mmCIF file with all atom_site columns, C-alpha atoms and ligand atoms in Angstrom:
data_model
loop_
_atom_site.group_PDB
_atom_site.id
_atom_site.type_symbol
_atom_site.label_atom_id
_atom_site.label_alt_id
_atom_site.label_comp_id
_atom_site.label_asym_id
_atom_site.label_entity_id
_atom_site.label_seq_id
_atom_site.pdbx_PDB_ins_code
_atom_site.Cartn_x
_atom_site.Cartn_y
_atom_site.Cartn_z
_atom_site.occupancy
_atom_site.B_iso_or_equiv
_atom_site.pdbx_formal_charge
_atom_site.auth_seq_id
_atom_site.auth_comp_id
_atom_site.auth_asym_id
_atom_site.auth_atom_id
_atom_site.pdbx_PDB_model_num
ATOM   1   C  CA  . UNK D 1 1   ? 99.926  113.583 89.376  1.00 49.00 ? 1   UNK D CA  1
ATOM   2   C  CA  . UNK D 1 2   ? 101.541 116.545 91.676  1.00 54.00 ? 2   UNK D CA  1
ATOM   3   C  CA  . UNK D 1 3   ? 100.326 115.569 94.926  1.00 51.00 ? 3   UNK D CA  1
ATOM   4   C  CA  . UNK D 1 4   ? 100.991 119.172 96.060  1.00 53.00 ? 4   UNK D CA  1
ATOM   5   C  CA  . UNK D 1 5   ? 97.907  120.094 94.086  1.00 64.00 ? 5   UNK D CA  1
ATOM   6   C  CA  . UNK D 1 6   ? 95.734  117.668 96.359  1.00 71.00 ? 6   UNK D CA  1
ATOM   7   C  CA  . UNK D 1 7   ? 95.093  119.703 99.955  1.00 88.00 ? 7   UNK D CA  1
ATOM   8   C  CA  . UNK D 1 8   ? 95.487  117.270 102.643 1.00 95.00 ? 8   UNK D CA  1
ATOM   9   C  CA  . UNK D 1 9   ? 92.209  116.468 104.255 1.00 94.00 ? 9   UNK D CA  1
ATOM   10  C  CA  . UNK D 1 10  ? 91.774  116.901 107.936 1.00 95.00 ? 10  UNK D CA  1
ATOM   11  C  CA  . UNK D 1 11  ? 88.008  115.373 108.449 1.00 95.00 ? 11  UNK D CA  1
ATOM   12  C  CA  . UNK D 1 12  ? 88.923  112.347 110.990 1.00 96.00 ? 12  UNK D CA  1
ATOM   13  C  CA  . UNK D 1 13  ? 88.597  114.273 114.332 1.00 95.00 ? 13  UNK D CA  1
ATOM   14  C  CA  . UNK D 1 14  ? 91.932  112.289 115.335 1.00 96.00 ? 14  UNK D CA  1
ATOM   15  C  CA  . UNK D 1 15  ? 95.427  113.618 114.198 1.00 95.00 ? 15  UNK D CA  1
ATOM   16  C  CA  . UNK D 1 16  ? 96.172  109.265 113.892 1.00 98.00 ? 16  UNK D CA  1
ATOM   17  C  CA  . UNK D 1 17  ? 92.845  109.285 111.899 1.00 98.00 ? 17  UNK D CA  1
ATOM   18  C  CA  . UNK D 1 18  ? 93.786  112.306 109.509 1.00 98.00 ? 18  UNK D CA  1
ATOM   19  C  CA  . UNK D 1 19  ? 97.224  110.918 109.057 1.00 98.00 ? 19  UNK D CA  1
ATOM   20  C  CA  . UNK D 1 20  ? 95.671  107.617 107.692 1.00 98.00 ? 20  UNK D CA  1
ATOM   21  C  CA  . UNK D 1 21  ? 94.028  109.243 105.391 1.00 98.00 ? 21  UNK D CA  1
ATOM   22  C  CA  . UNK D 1 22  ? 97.074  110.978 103.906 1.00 98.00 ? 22  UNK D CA  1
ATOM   23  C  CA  . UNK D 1 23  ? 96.153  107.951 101.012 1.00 97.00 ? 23  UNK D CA  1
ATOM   24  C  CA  . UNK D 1 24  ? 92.810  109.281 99.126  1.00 95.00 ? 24  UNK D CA  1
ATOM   25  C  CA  . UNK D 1 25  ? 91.096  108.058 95.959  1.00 92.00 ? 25  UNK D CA  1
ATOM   26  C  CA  . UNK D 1 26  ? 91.088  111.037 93.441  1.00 88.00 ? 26  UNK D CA  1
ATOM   27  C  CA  . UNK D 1 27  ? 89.766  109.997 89.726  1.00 87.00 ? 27  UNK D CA  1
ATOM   28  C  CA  . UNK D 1 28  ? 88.947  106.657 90.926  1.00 89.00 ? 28  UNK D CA  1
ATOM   29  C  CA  . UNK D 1 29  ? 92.785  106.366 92.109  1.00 92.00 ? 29  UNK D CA  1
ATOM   30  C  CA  . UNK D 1 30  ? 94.347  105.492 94.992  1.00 93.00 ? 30  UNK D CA  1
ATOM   31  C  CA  . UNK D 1 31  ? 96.798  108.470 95.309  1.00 95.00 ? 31  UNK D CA  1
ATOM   32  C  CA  . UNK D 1 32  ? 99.862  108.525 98.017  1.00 97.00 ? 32  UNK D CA  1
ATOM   33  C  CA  . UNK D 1 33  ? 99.786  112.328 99.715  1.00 97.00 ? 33  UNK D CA  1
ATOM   34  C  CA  . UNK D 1 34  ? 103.112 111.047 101.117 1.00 97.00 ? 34  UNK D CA  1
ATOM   35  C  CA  . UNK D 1 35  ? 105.345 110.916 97.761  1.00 95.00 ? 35  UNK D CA  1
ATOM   36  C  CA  . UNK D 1 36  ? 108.399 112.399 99.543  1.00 95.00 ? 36  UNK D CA  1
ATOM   37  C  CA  . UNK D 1 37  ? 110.323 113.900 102.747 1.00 95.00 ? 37  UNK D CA  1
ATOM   38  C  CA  . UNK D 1 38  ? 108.613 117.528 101.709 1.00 95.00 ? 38  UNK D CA  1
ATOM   39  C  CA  . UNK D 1 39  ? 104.794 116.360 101.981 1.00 96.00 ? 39  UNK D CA  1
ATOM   40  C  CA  . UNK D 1 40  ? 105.848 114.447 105.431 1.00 96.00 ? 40  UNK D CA  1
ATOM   41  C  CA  . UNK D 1 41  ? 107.299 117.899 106.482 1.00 94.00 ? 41  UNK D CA  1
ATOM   42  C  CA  . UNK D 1 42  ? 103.857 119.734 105.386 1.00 95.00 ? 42  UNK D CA  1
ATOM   43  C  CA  . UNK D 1 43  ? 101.231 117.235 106.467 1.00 96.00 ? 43  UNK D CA  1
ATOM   44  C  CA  . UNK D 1 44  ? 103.104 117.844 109.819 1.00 94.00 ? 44  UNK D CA  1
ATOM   45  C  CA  . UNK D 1 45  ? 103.248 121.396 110.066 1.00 92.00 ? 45  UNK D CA  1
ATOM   46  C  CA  . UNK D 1 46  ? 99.627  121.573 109.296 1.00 93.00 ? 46  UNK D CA  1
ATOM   47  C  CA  . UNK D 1 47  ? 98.978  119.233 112.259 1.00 90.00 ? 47  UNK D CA  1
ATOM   48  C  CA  . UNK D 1 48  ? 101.232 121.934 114.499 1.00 85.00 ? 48  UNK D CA  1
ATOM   49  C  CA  . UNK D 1 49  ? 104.315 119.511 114.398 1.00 87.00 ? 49  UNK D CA  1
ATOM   50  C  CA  . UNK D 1 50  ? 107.485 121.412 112.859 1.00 87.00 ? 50  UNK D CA  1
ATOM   51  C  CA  . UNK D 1 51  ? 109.640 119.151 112.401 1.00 90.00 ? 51  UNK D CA  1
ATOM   52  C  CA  . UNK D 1 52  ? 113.099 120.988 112.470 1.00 85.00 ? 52  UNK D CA  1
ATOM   53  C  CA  . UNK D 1 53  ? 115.824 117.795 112.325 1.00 85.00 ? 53  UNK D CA  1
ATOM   54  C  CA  . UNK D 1 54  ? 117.014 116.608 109.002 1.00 87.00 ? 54  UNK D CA  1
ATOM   55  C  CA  . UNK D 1 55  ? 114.895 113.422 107.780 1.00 93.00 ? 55  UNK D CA  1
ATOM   56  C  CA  . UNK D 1 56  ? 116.865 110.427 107.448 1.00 94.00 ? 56  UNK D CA  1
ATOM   57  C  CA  . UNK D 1 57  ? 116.309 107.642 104.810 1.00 95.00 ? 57  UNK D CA  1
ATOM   58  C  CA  . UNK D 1 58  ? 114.224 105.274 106.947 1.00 96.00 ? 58  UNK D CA  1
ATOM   59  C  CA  . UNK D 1 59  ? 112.167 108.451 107.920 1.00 97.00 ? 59  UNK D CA  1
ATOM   60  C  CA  . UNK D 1 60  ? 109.376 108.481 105.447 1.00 97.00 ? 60  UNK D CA  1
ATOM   61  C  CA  . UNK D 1 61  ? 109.172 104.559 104.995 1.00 98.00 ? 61  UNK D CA  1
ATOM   62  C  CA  . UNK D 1 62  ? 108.506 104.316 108.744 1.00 98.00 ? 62  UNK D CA  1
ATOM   63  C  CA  . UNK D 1 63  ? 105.890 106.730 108.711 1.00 98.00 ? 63  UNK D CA  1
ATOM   64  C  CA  . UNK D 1 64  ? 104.222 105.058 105.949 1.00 98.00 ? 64  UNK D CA  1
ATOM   65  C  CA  . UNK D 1 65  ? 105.083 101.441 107.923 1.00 98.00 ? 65  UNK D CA  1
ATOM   66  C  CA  . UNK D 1 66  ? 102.947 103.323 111.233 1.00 98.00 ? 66  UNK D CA  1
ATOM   67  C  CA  . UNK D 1 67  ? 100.178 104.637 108.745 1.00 98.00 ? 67  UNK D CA  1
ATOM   68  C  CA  . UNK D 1 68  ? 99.887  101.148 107.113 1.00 98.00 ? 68  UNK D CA  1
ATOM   69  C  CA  . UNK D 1 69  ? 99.643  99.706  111.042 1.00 98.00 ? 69  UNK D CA  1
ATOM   70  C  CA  . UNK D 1 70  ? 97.105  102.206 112.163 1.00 98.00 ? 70  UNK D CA  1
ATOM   71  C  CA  . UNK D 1 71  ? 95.044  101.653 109.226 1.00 98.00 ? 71  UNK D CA  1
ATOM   72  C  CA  . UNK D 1 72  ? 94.822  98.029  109.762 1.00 98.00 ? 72  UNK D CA  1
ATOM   73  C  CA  . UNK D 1 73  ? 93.923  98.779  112.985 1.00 98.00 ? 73  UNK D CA  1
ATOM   74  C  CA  . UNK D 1 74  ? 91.664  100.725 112.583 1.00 98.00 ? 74  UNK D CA  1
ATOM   75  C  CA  . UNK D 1 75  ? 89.582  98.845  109.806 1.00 97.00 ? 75  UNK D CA  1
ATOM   76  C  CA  . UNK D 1 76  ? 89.622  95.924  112.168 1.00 97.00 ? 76  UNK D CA  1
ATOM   77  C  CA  . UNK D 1 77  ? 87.952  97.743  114.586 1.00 97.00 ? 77  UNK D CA  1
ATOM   78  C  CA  . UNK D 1 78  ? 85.480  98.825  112.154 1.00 97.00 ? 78  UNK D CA  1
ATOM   79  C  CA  . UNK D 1 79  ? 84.813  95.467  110.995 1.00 97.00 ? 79  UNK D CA  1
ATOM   80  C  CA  . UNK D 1 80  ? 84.734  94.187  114.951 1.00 95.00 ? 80  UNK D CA  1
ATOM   81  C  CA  . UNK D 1 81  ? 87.185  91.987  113.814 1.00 96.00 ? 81  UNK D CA  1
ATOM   82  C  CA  . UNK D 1 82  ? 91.119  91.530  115.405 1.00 95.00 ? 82  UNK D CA  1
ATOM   83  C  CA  . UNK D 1 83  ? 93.698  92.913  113.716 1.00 94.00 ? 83  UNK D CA  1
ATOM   84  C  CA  . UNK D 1 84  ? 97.097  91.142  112.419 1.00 91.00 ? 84  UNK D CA  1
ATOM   85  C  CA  . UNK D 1 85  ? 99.610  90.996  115.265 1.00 95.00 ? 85  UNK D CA  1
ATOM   86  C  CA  . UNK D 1 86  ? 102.672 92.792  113.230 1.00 97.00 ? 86  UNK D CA  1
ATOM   87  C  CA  . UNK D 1 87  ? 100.750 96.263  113.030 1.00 97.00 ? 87  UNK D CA  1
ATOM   88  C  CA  . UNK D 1 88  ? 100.372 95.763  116.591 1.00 97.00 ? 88  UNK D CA  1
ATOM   89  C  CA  . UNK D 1 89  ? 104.336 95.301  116.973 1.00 98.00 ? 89  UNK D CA  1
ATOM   90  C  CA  . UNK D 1 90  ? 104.706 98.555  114.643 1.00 98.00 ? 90  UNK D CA  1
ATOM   91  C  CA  . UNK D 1 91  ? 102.643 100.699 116.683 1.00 98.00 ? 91  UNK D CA  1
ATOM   92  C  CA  . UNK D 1 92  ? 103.889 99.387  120.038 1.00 97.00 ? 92  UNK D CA  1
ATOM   93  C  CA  . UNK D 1 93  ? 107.767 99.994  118.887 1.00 97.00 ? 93  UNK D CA  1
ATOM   94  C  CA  . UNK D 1 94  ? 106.915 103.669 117.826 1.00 96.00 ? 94  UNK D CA  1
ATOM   95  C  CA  . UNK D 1 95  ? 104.741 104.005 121.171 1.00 95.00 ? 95  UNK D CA  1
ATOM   96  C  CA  . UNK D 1 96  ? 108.572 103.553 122.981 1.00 94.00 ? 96  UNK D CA  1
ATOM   97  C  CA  . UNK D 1 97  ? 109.532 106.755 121.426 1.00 91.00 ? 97  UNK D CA  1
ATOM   98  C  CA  . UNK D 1 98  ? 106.539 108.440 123.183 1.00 87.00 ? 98  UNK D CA  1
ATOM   99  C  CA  . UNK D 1 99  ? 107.472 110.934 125.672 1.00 79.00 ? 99  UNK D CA  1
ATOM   100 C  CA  . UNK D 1 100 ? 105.323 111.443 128.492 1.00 73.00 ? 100 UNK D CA  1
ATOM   101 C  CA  . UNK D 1 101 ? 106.220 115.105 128.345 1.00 74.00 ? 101 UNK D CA  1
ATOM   102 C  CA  . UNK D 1 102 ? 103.114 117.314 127.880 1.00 81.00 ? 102 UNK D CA  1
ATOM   103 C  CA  . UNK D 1 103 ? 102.129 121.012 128.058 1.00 85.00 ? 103 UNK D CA  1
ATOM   104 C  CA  . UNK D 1 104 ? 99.083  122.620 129.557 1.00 91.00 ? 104 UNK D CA  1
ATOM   105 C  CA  . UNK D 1 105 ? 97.349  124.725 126.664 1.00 90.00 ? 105 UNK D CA  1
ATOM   106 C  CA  . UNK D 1 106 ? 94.681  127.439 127.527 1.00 93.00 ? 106 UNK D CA  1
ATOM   107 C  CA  . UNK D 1 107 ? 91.671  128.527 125.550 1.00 91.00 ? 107 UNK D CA  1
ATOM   108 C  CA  . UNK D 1 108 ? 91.620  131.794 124.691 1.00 92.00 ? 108 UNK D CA  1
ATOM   109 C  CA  . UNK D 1 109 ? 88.331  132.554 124.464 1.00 93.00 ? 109 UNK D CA  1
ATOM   110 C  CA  . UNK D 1 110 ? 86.450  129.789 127.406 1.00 93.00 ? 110 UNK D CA  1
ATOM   111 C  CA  . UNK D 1 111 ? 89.725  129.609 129.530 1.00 92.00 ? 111 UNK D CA  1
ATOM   112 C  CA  . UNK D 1 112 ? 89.593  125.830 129.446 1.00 94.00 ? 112 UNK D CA  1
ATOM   113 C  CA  . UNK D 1 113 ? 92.370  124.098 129.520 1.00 95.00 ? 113 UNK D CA  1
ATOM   114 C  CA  . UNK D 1 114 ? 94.170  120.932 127.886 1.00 87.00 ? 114 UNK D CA  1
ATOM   115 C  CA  . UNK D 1 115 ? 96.877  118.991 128.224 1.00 86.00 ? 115 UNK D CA  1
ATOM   116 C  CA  . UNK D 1 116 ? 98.656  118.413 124.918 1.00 80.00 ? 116 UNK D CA  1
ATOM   117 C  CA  . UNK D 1 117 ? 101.989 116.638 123.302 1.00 74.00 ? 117 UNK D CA  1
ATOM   118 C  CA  . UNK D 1 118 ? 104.827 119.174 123.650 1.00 75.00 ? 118 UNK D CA  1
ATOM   119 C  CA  . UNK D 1 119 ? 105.025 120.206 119.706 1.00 72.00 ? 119 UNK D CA  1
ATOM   120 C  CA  . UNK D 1 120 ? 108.034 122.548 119.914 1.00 67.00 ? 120 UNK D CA  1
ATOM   121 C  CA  . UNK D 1 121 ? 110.955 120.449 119.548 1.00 61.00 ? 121 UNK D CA  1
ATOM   122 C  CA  . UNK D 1 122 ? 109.695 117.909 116.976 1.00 79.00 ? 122 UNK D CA  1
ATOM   123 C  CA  . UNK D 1 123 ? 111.412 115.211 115.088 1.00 90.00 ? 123 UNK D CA  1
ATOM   124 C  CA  . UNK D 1 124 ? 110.032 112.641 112.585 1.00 94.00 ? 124 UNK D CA  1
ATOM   125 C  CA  . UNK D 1 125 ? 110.326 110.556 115.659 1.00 93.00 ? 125 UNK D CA  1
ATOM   126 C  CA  . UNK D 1 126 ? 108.566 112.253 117.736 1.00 90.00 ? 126 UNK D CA  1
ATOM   127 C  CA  . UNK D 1 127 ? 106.031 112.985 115.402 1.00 93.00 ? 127 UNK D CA  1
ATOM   128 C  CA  . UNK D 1 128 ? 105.217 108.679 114.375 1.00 96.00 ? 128 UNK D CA  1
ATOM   129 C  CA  . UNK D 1 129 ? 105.229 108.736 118.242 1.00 94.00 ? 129 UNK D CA  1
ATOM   130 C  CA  . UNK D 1 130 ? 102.500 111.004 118.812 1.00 92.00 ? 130 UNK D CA  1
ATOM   131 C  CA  . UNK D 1 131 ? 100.738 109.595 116.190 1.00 95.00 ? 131 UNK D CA  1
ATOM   132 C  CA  . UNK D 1 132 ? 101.007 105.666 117.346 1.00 97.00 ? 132 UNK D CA  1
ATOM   133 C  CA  . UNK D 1 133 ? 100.163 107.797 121.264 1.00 94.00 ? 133 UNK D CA  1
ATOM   134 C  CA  . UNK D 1 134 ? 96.580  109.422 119.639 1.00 95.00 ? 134 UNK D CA  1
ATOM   135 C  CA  . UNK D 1 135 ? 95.611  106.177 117.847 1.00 97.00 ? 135 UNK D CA  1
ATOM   136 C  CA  . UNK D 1 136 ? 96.199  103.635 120.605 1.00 98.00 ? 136 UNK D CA  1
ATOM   137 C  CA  . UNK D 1 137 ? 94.626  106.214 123.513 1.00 96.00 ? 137 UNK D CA  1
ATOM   138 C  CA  . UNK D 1 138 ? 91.678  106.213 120.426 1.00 97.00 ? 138 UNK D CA  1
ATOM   139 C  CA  . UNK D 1 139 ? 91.694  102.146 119.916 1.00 97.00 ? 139 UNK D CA  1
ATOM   140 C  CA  . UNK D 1 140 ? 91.988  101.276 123.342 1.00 97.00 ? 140 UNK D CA  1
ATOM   141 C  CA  . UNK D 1 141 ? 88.974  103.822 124.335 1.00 97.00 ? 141 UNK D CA  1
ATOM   142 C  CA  . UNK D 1 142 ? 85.151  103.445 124.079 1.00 96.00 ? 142 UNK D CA  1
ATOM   143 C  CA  . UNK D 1 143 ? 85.358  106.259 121.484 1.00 96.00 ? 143 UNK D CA  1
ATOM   144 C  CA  . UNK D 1 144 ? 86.800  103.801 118.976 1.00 97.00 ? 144 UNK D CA  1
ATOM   145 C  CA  . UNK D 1 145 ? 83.784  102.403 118.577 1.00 96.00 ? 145 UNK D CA  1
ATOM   146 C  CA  . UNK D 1 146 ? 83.000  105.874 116.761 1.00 97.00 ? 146 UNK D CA  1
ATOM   147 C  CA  . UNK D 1 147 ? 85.352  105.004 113.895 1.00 98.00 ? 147 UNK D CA  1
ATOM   148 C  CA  . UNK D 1 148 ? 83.407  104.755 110.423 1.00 98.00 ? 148 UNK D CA  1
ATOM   149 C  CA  . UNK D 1 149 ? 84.182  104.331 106.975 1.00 97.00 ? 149 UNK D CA  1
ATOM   150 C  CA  . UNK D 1 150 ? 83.061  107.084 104.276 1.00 97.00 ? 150 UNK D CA  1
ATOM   151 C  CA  . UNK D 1 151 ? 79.683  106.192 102.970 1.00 95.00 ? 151 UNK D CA  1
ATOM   152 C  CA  . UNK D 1 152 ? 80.802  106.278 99.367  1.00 94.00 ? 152 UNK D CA  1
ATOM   153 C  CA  . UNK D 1 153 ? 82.050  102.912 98.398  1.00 93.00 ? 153 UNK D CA  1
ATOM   154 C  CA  . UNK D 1 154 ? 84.683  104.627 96.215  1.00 93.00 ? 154 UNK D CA  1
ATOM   155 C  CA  . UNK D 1 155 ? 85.944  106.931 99.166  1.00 95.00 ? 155 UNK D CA  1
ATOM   156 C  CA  . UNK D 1 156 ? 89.011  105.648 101.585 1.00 96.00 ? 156 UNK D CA  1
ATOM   157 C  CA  . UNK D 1 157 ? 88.882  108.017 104.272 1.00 97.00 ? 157 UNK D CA  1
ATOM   158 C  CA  . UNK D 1 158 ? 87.604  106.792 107.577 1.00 98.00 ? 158 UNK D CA  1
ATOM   159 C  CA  . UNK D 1 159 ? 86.736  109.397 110.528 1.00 98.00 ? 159 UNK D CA  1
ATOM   160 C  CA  . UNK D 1 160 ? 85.592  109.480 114.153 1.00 97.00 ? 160 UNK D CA  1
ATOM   161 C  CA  . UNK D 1 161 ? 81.988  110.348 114.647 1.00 97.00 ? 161 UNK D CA  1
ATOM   162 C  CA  . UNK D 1 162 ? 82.208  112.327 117.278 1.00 94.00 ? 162 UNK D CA  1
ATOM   163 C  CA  . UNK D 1 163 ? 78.305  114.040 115.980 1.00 93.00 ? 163 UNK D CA  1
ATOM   164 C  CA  . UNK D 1 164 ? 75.756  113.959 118.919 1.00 92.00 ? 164 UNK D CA  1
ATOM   165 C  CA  . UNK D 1 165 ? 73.533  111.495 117.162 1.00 94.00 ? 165 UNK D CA  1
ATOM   166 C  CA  . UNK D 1 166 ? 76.259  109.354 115.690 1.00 93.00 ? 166 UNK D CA  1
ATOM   167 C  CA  . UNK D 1 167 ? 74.902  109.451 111.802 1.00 94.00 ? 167 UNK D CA  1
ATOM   168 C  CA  . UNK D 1 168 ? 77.693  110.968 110.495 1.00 96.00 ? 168 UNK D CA  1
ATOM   169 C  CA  . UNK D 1 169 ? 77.697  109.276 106.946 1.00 96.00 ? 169 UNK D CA  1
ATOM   170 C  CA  . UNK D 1 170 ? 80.610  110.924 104.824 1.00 96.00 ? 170 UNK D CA  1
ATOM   171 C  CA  . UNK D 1 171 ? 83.999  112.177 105.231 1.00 95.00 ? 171 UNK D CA  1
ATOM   172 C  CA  . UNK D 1 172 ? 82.861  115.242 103.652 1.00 93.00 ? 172 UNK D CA  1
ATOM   173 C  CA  . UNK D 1 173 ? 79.383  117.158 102.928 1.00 90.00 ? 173 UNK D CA  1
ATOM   174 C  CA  . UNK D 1 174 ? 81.488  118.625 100.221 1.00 88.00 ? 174 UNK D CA  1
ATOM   175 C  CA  . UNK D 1 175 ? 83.108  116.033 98.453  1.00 87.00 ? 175 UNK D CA  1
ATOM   176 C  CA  . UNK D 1 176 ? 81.068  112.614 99.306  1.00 93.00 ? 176 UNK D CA  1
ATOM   177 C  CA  . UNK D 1 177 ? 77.777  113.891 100.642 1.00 90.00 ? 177 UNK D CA  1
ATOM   178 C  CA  . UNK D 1 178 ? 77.303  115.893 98.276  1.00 87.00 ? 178 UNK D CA  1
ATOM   179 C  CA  . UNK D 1 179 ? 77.900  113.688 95.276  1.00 81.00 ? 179 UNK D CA  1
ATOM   180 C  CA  . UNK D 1 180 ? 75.065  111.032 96.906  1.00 76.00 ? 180 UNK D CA  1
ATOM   181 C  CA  . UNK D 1 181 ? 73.131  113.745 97.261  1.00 77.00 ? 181 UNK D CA  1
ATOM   182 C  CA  . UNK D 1 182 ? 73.149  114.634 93.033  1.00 79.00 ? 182 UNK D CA  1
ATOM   183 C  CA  . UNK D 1 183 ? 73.356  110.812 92.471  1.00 77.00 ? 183 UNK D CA  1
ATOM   184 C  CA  . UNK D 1 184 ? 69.969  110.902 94.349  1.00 76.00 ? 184 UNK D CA  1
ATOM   185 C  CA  . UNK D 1 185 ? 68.420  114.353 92.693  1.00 74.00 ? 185 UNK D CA  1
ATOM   186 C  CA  . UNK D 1 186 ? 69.954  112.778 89.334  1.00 73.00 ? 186 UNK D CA  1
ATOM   187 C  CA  . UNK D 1 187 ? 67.930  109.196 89.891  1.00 75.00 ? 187 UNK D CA  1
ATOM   188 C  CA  . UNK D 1 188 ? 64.724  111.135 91.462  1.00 72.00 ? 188 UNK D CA  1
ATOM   189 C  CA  . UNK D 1 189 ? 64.600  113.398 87.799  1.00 72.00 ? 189 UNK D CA  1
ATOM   190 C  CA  . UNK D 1 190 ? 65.159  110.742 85.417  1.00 67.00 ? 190 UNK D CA  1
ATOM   191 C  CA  . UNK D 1 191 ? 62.746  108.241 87.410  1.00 63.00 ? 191 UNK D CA  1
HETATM 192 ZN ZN1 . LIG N 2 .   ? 84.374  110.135 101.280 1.00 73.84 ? 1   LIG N ZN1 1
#
């Protein structure tokens, strides 16, 4: 399959969610969004990270070593259970690279304001750094308690609830939601 006819999918409300999810299940496959140094390039310019240094040849197996870590992470914490010490050492090494060095961002339209990672002068490095930054700020916080798994037992993709009532159900009311819902039409007609 060409992955560059699968869209990435940006539903986790956490850039170290959505880049976890960069593996999906299409046609009841597990499918890698991350085949090569191009897709790296594009899931991070969609995430407002150009990356303009040459990728080396430990680049993309890194980034796929940090996704791997955050997952794990990240599933442990859904299951309330602790995760294996060695993604902890992966995300820890890349959260070295972090710099500290941040921007203050306005909103056009309120005039609120936010402090966000410097995304001008990116590097792959920089880039697994802010990523291993947003998931351990997310692990470490009360928020992470928000972190769900798709409803459909098929589905991969985890997300952050961040709805007001927390019951937030699938990664998508297009994809997911909306197949349960025919599955439940389908069973209701044929009852
Ligand atoms: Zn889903």
């Amino acid at each position: 399959m060409q992955t560059h006819d699968i869209h990435f999918v940006f539903v986790g409300n956490n850039a170290a969610v959505d880049f976890i999810n960069t593996e999906i299940v299409s046609r009841g496959e597990l499918v890698d969004l991350l085949q090569n140094d191009a897709d790296l390039i594009r899931w991070a310019r969609e995430t407002g990270f150009d990356i303009k240094s040459r990728l080396t040849a430990g680049d993309l197996p890194a980034a796929k070593q940090l996704r791997a870590a955050l997952k794990e992470l990240c599933q442990a914490r859904i299951d309330q259970r602790p995760a294996g010490r060695s993604s902890l050492v992966v995300v820890n090494q890349h959260l070295q690279n972090h710099a500290t060095h941040e921007v203050l961002e306005a909103d056009p339209d309120t005039g609120d304001y936010e402090l966000v990672p410097d995304k001008a002068a990116s590097s792959v490095t920089a880039l697994l750094a802010n990523l291993a930054h947003e998931g351990a700020v997310l692990l470490a916080s009360p928020q992470a308690t928000q972190l769900k798994r798709c409803g459909n037992p098929e589905c991969v993709l985890i997300f952050l609830d961040t709805s007001r009532n927390q019951k937030r159900r699938w990664c998508s009311m297009d994809t997911c939601g909306n197949r349960a819902k025919v599955a439940k039409h389908y069973r209701k007609q044929t009852r």
